[in-house]
Coordinates of C-alpha atoms in Angstrom, one line a residue:
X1 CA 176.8 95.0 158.5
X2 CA 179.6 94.8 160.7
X3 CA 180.4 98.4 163.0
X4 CA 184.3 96.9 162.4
X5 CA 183.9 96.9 159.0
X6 CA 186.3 100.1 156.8
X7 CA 184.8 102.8 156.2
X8 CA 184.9 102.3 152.4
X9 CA 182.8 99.3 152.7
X10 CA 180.2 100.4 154.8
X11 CA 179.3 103.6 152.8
X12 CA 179.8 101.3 149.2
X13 CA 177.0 99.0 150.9
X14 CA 174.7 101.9 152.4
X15 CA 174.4 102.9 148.6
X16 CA 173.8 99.8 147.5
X17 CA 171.0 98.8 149.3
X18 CA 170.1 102.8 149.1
X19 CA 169.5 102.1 145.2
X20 CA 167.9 99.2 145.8
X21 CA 164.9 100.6 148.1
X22 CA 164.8 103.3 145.9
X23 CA 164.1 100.8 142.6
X24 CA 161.4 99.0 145.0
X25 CA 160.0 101.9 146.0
X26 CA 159.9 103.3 142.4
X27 CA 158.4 100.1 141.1
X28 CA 155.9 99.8 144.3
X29 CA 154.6 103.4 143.5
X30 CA 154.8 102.6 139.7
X31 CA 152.0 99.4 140.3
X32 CA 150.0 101.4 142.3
X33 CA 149.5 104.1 139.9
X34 CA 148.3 101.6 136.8
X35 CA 146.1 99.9 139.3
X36 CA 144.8 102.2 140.7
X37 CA 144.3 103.9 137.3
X38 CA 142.3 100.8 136.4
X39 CA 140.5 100.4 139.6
X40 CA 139.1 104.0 138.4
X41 CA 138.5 102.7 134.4
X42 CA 136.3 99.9 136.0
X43 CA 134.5 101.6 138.9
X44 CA 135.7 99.3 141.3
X45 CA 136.5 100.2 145.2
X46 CA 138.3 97.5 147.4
X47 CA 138.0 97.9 151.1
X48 CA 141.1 99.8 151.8
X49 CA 140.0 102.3 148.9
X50 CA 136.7 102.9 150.4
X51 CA 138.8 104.2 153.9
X52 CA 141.2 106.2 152.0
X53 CA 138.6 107.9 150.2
X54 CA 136.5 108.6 153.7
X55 CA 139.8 109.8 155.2
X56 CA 140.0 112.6 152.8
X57 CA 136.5 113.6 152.6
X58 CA 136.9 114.3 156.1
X59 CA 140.5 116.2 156.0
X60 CA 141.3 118.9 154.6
X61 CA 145.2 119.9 153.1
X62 CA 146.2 122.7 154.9
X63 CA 150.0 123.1 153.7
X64 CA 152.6 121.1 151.5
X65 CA 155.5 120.0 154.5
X66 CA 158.5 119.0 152.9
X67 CA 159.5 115.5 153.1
X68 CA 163.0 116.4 152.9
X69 CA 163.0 119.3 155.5
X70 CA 161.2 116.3 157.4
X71 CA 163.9 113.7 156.6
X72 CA 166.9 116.8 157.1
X73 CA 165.3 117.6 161.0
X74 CA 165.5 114.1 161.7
X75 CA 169.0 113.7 160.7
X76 CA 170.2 116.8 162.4
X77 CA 168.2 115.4 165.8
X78 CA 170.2 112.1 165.2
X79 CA 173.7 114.0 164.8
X80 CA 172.7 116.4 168.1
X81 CA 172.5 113.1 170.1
X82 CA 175.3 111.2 168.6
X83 CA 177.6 114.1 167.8
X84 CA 179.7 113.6 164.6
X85 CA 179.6 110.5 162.5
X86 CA 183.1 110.1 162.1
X87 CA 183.8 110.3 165.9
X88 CA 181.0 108.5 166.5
X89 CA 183.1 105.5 164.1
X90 CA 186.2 106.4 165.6
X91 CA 184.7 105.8 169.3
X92 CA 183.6 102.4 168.3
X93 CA 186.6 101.3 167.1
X94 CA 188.6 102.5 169.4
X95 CA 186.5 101.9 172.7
X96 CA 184.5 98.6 171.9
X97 CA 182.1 100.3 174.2
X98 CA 179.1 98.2 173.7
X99 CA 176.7 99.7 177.0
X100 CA 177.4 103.1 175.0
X101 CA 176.6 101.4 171.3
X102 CA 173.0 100.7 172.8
X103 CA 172.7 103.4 174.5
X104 CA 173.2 105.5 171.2
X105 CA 171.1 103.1 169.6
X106 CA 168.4 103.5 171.9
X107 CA 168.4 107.3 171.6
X108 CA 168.7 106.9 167.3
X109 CA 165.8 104.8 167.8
X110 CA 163.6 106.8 170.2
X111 CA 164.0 109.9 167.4
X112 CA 162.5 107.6 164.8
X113 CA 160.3 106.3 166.7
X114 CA 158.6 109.4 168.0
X115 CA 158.8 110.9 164.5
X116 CA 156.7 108.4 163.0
X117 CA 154.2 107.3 166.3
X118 CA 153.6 111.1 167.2
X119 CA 151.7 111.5 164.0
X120 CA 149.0 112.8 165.3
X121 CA 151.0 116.1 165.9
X122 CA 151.7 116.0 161.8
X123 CA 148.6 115.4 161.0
X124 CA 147.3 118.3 162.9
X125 CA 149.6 120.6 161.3
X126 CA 149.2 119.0 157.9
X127 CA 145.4 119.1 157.8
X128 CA 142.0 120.3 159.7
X129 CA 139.3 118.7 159.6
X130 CA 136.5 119.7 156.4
X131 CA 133.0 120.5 156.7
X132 CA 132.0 117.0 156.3
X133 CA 133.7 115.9 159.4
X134 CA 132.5 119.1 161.2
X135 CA 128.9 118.7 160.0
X136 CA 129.2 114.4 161.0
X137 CA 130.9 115.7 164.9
X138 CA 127.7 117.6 165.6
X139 CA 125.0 114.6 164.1
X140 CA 126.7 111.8 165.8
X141 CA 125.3 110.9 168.6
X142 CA 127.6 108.3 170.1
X143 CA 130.2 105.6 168.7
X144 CA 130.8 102.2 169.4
X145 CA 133.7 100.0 168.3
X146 CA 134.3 96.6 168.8
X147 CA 137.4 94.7 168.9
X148 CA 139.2 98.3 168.9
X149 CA 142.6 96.4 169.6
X150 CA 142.4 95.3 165.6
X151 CA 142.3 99.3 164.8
X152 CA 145.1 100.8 162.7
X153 CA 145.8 104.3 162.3
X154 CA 143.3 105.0 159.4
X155 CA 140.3 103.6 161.4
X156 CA 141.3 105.7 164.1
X157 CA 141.5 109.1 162.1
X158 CA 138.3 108.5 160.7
X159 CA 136.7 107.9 164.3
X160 CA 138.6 111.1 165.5
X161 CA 137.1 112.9 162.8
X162 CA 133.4 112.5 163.5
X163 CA 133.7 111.9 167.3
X164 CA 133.1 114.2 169.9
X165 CA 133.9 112.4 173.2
X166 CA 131.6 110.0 172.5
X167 CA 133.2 107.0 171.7
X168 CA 132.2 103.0 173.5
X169 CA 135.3 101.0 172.9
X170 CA 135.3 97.3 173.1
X171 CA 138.9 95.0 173.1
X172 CA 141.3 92.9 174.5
X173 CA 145.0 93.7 173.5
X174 CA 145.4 90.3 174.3
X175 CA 143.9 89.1 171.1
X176 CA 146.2 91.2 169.0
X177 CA 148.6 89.1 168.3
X178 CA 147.8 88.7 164.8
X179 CA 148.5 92.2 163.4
X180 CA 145.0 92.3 161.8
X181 CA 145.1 94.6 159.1
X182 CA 147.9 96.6 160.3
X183 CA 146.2 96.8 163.6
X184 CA 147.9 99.5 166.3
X185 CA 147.0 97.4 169.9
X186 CA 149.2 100.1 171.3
X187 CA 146.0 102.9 170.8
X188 CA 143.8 100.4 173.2
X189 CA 146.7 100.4 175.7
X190 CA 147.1 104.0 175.3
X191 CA 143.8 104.6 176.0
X192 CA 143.5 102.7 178.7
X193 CA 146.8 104.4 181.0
X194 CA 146.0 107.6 179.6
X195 CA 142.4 107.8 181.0
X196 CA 140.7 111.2 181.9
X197 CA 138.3 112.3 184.9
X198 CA 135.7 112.1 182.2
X199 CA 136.0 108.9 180.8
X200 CA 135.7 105.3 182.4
X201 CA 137.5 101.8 182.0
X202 CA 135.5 99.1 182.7
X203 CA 137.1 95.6 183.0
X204 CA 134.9 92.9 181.6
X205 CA 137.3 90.3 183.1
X206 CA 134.5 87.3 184.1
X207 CA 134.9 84.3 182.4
X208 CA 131.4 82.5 182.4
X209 CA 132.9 79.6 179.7
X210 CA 135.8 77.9 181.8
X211 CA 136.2 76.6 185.2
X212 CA 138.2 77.9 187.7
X213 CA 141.2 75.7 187.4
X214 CA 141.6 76.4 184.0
X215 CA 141.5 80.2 184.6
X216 CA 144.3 79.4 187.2
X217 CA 146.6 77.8 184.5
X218 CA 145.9 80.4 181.7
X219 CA 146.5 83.1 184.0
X220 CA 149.8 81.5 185.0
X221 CA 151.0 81.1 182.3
X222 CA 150.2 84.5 180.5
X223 CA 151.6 87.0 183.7
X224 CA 154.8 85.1 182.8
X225 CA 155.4 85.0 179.1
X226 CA 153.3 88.2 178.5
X227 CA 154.6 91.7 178.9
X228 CA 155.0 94.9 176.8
X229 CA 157.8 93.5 174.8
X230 CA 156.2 90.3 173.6
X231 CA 152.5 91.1 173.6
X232 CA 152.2 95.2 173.7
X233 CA 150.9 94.3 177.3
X234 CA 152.1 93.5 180.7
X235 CA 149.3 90.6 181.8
X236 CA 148.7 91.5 185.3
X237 CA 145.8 91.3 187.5
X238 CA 143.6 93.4 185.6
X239 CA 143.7 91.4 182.9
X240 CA 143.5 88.3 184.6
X241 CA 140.8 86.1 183.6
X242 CA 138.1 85.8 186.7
X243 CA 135.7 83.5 187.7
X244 CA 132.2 84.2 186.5
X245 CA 130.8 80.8 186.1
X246 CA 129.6 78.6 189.3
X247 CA 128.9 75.1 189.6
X248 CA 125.8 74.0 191.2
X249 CA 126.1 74.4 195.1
X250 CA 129.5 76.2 194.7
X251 CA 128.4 79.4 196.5
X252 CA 127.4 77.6 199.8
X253 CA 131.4 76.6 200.2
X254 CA 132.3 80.0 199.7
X255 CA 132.7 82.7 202.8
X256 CA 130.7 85.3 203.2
X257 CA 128.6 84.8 199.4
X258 CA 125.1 85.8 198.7
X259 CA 123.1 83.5 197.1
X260 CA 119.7 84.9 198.0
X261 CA 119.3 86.8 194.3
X262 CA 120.4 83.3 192.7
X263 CA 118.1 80.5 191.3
X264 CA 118.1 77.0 190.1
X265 CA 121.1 76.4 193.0
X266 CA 119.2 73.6 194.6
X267 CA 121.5 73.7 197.5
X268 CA 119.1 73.6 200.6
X269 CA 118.8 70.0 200.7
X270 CA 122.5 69.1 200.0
X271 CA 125.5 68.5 202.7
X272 CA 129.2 69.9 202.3
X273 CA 130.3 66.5 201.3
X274 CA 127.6 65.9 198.4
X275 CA 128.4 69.6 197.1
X276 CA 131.6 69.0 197.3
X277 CA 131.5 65.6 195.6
X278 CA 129.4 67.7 192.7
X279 CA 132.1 70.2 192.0
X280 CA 134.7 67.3 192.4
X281 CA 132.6 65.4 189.3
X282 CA 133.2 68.5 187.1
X283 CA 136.5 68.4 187.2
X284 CA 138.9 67.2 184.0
X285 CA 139.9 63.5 183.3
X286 CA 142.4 61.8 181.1
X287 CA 141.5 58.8 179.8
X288 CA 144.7 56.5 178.6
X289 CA 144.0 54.5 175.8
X290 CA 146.6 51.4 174.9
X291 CA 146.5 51.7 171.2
X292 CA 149.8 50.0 170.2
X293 CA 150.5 46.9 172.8
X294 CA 149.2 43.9 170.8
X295 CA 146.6 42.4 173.8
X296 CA 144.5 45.0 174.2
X297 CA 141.4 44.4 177.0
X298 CA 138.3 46.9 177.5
X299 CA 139.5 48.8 180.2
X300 CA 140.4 52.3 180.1
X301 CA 141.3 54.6 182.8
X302 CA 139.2 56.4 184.4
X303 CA 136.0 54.1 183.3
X304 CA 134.1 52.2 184.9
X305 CA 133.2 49.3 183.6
X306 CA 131.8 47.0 186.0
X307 CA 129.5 44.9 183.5
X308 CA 127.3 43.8 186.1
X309 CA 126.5 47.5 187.6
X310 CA 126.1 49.2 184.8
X311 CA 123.9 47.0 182.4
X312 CA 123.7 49.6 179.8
X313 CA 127.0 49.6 178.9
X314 CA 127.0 45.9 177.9
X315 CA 124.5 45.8 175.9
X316 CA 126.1 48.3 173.9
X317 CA 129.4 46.6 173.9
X318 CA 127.7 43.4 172.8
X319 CA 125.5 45.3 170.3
X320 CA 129.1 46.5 168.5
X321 CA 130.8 42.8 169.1
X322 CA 127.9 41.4 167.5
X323 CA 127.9 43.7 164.4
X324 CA 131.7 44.4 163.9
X325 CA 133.1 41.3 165.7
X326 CA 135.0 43.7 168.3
X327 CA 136.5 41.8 171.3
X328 CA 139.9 41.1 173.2
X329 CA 140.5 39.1 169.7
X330 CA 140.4 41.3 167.6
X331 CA 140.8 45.1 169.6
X332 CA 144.3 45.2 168.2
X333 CA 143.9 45.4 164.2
X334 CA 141.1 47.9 165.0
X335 CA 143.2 51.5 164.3
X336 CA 143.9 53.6 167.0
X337 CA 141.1 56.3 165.9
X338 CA 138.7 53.5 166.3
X339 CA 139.9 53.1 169.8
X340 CA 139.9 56.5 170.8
X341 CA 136.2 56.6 169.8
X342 CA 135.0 52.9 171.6
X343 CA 136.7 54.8 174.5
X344 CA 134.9 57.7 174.5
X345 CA 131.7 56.0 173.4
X346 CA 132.3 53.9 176.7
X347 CA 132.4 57.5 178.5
X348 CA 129.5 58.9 177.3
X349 CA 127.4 55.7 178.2
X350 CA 129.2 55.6 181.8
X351 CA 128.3 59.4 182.3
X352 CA 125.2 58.9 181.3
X353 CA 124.5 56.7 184.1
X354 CA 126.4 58.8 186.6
X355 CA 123.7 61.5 186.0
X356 CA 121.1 59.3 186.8
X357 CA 122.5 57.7 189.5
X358 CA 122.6 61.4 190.5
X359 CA 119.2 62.3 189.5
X360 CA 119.7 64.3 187.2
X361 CA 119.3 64.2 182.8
X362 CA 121.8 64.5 180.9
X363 CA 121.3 64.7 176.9
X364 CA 123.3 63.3 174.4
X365 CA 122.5 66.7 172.5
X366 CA 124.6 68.7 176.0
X367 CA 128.1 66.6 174.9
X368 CA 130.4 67.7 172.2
X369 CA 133.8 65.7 171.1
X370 CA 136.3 68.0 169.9
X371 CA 139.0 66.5 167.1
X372 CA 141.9 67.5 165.7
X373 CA 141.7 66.6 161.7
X374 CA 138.0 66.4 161.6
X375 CA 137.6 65.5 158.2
X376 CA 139.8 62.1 158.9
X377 CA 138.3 60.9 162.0
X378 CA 134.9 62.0 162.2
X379 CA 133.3 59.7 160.0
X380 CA 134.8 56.4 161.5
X381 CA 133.3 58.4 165.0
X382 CA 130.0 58.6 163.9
X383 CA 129.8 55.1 162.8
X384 CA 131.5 53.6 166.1
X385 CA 129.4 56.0 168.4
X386 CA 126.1 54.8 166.2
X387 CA 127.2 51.3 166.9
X388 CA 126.6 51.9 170.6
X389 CA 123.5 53.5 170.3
X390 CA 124.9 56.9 170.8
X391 CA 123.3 59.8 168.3
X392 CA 125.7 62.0 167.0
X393 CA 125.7 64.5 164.3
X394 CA 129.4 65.5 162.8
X395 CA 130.0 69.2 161.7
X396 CA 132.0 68.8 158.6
X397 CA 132.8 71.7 156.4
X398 CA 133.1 71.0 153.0
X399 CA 135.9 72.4 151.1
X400 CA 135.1 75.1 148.8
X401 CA 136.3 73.4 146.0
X402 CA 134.6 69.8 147.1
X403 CA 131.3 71.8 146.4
X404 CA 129.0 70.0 143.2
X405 CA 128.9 73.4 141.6
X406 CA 132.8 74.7 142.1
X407 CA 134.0 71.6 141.4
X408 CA 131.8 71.4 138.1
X409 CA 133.2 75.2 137.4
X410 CA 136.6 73.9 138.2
X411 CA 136.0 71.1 135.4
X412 CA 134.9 73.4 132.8
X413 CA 137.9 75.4 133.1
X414 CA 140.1 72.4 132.9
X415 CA 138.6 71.4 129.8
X416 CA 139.0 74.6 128.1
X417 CA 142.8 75.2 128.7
X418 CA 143.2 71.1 128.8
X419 CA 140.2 69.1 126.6
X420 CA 142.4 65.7 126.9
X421 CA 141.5 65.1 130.9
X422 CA 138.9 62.5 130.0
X423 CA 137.7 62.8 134.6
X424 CA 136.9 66.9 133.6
X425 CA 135.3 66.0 130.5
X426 CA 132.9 63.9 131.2
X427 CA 131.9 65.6 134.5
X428 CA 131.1 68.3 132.0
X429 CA 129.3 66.5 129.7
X430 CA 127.2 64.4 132.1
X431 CA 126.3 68.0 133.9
X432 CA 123.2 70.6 132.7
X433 CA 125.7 72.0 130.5
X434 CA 125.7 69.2 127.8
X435 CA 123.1 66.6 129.5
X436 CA 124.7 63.3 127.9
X437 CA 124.1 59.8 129.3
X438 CA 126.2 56.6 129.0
X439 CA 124.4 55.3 126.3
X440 CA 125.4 58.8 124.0
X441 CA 129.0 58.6 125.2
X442 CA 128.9 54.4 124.4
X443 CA 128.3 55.5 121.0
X444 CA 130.6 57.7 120.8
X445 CA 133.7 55.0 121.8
X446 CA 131.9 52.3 119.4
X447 CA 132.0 54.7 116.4
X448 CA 135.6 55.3 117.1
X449 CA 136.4 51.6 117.6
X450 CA 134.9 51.2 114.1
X451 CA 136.8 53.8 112.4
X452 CA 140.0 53.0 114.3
X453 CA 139.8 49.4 114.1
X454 CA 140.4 49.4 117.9
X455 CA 143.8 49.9 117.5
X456 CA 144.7 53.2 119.3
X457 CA 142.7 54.2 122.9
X458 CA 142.0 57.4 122.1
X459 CA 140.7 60.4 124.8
X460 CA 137.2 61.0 125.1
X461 CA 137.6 64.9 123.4
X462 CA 139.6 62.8 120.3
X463 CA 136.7 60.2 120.3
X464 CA 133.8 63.2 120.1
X465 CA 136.5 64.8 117.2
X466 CA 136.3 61.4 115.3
X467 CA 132.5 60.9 115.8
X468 CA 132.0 64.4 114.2
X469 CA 133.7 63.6 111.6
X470 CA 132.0 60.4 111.2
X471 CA 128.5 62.0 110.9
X472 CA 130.1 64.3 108.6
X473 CA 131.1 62.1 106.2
X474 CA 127.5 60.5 106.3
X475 CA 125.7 63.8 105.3
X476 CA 128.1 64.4 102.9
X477 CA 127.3 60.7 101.1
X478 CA 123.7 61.0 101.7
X479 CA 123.5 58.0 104.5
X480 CA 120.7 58.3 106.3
X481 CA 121.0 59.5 110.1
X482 CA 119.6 58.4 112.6
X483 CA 117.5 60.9 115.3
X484 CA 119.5 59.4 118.0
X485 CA 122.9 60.1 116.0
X486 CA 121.7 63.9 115.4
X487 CA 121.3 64.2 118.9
X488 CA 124.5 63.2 119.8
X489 CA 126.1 65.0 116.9
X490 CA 124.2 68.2 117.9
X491 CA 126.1 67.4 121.7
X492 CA 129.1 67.4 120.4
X493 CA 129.1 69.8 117.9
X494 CA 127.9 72.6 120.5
X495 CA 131.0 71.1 123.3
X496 CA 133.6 72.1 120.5
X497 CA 131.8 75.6 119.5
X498 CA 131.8 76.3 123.2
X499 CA 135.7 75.2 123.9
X500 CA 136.4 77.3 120.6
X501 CA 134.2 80.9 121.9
X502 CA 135.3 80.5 125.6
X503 CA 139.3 79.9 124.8
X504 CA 138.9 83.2 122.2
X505 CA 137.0 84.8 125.2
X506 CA 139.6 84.0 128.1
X507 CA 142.4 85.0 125.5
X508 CA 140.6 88.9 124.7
X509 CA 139.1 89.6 128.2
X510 CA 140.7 87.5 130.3
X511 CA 139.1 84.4 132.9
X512 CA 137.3 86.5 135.0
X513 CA 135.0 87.3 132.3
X514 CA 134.6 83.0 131.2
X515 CA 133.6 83.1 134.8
X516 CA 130.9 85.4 134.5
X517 CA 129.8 83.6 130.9
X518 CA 129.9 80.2 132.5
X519 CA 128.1 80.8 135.7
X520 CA 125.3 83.9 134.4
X521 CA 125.1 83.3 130.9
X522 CA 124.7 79.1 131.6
X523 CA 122.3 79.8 134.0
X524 CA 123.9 77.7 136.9
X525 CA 122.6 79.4 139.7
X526 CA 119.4 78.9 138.8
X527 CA 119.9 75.0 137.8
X528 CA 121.2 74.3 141.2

């Protein structure tokens, strides 16, 4: 909307959208209602239930404000700042005045602004707190909150409520970003410039996981990008990530440091170039890796691999050559993954000599290799790293639905809305559900070829529908069955009945309850 535009237009549109919120907010209020209605039918309580119903056993109602004197004091505090809306149009078109359009704005904004943040001022008038929260205040001994910057303003009435000045919060606004459930990171920084005589900050701002030089570029970066209108924070020094973790022999570089209450440094015996040299060896690498030139040769940067110092190493190049065929040949049809991990392999084995050169141990167990798109790569890894002698163990998650038992859930739910996937079917079959074997469903296919005379492939759940009917038609003349046959009939017979009661089932009470009959009722927890 245009501030140019007649003003015809702009009050036409303000009703539009006007009816439009309205019909939202209507049909919003409308679903809430019916489900909360059957919420209640079912006795069932989600998470955000359970803190509405705390809040008001802990408040008490203590008079009906009006929304609309609410909404009308609002609008008059708007017209006192602006003045009247018609010369308020008149000045913008007239004037163009754009400093003055944002300084109006600004003021508009602030009114709304305080009117919905200062709630703590209508909640106060609104409601008291109820015998409950009086009776919790005095039993409560103390509070403790963690990650208080993912609080919203529920959460925090509640702690209010049953707090007395005793409240241990733990956060970093920094990691609200992700506006966690409605979170308010503003509270934690409110908290935090607004603290009493009687109350404490403590800055927990060691970092005992990185090294100092990536502290240096973090904080860099962050005290730039990082202030109140980006991240509810200005990242200055007390937020600065500080050094907490030291490198063997650091301290004796360092002026003025006491290192008499610290063990394990091993520094008496060392000189300022070999401590030196020890925090220098801890410092980050990058290793280039030619993965697309087509003559490839075994060195990368920042390896060493002088063959006839480091013994080791060849063996376990040889030991891969030997196995895979892997040389100056043949490097470049190997994919770049593969690369990547002969690299690194070459790395580990070249560090591992470093420590001992250095007298000291160094377990494969202490080195981790961190991928992106570990479900591609890390296989190919293992195997290449294995090659070399290098142990390795590769955390990969299954996907939920990759799991024997979902997956086999996920089947049987195909089947019953879609019995022609012949993959779903016999997953289903094969399983504890049914228990057939090859040789039952071979049967099945070479009754159907002889009634059919071969000439249309039929799906499996057609097949098991013409076998059925096959048996049939054998009680029926009096042909004798065989025990084998009866079996498979009795298979088949109980797949359809199944299909038949858990469609009518999903169809009168919906899937949730063919979930509940399929995993309780089939006893597939307890055949897992």
């Amino acid at each position: 909307m245009s501030f140019l535009e007649d003003d015809e237009d702009i009050i036409f549109q303000t009703k539009k959208t006007k009816e439009i919120l309205e019909m939202i907010e209507y049909v919003t209020n409308k679903f809430y209602e019916k489900f909360e209605k059957a919420k209640i039918e079912e006795n069932l309580l989600d998470y955000i239930d359970l803190e509405k119903y705390t809040l008001k056993l802990l408040y008490d109602k203590k008079e009906d404000l009006s929304k609309e004197v609410s909404k009308e004091n609002t609008i008059i505090k708007i017209e006192e700042k602006c003045g009247n809306l018609d010369n308020l149009r008149e000045s913008i078109k007239i004037e163009y005045d754009i400093a003055k359009l944002e300084e109006i704005y600004n003021e508009i904004f602030g009114i709304i602004q305080e009117r919905f943040l200062n709630y703590t001022e209508l909640l106060n008038n609104k409601y008291v707190l109820s015998d409950i929260a009086k009776a919790m205040k005095e039993d409560v001994e103390e509070i403790a909150v963690d990650e208080y910057q993912d609080i919203n303003m529920l959460q925090e009435y509640i702690i209010r409520a049953v707090s007395n000045k005793n409240i241990f919060r733990v956060g970093d606004p920094k990691q609200s970003i992700y506006g966690f459930r409605n979170s308010r990171p503003e509270l934690f920084v409110e908290k935090e410039n607004n603290i009493d005589n009687e109350n404490k900050v403590i800055y927990l701002d060691k970092n005992f996981r990185s090294l100092e030089n990536v502290l240096e570029i973090t904080n860099n970066v962050f005290s730039r990008i990082m202030t109140k209108e980006t991240g509810i924070i200005d990242y200055n020094e007390n937020h600065y990530l500080k050094k907490g973790r030291y490198i063997t022999g650091e301290f004796r570089l360092q002026e003025n440091s006491d290192i008499s209450s610290l063990d394990n440094l091993e520094i008496s015996s060392l000189s300022e170039e070999e401590i030196q040299d020890r925090i220098n060896f801890f410092k980050p690498e990058i290793l280039l890796i030619n993965t697309k030139e087509e003559e490839e040769s075994d060195d990368v940067e920042g390896i060493d691999d002088n063959k006839e110092e480091n013994k080791n190493e060849q063996k376990k190049e040889n030991a891969l050559e030997e196995s895979e065929d892997i040389n100056d040949e043949t490097l470049e049809e190997i994919e770049s993954i593969e690369k990547e991990a002969i690299a690194i392999a070459k790395r580990i084995i070249a560090l591992k000599e470093e420590y001992i050169r250095r007298g000291k141990k160094l377990d494969y167990k202490d080195i981790v290799i961190l991928l992106r798109s570990v479900n591609n790569k890390a296989g190919r890894y293992q195997e290449i790293l294995e090659k070399f002698g290098i142990p390795c163990y590769t955390d990969v998650n299954e996907s939920f639905l990759e799991i024997p038992e979902v997956s086999l859930i996920c089947s049987y739910l195909d089947i019953i809305e879609n019995p022609l996937n012949d993959m779903n079917m016999l997953a289903v079959l094969r399983s504890y559900f049914f228990k057939m074997d090859i040789d039952e469903f071979t049967r099945i296919k070479v009754v159907e070829k002889e009634i059919t005379n071969g000439q249309k492939e039929n799906n499996f759940y057609e097949s098991i529908l013409i076998y059925i009917d096959y048996i049939d038609e054998k009680a029926k003349e009096n042909i004798q069955i065989s025990l084998k046959e009866k079996m498979v009939y009795s298979k088949c017979k109980k797949l359809i009945e199944e299909l038949t009661r858990l469609k009518k089932l999903e169809e009168e009470k919906g899937l949730y309850e063919v979930l509940k009959d399929i995993i309780i009722e089939s006893r597939i927890l307890y055949s897992t």
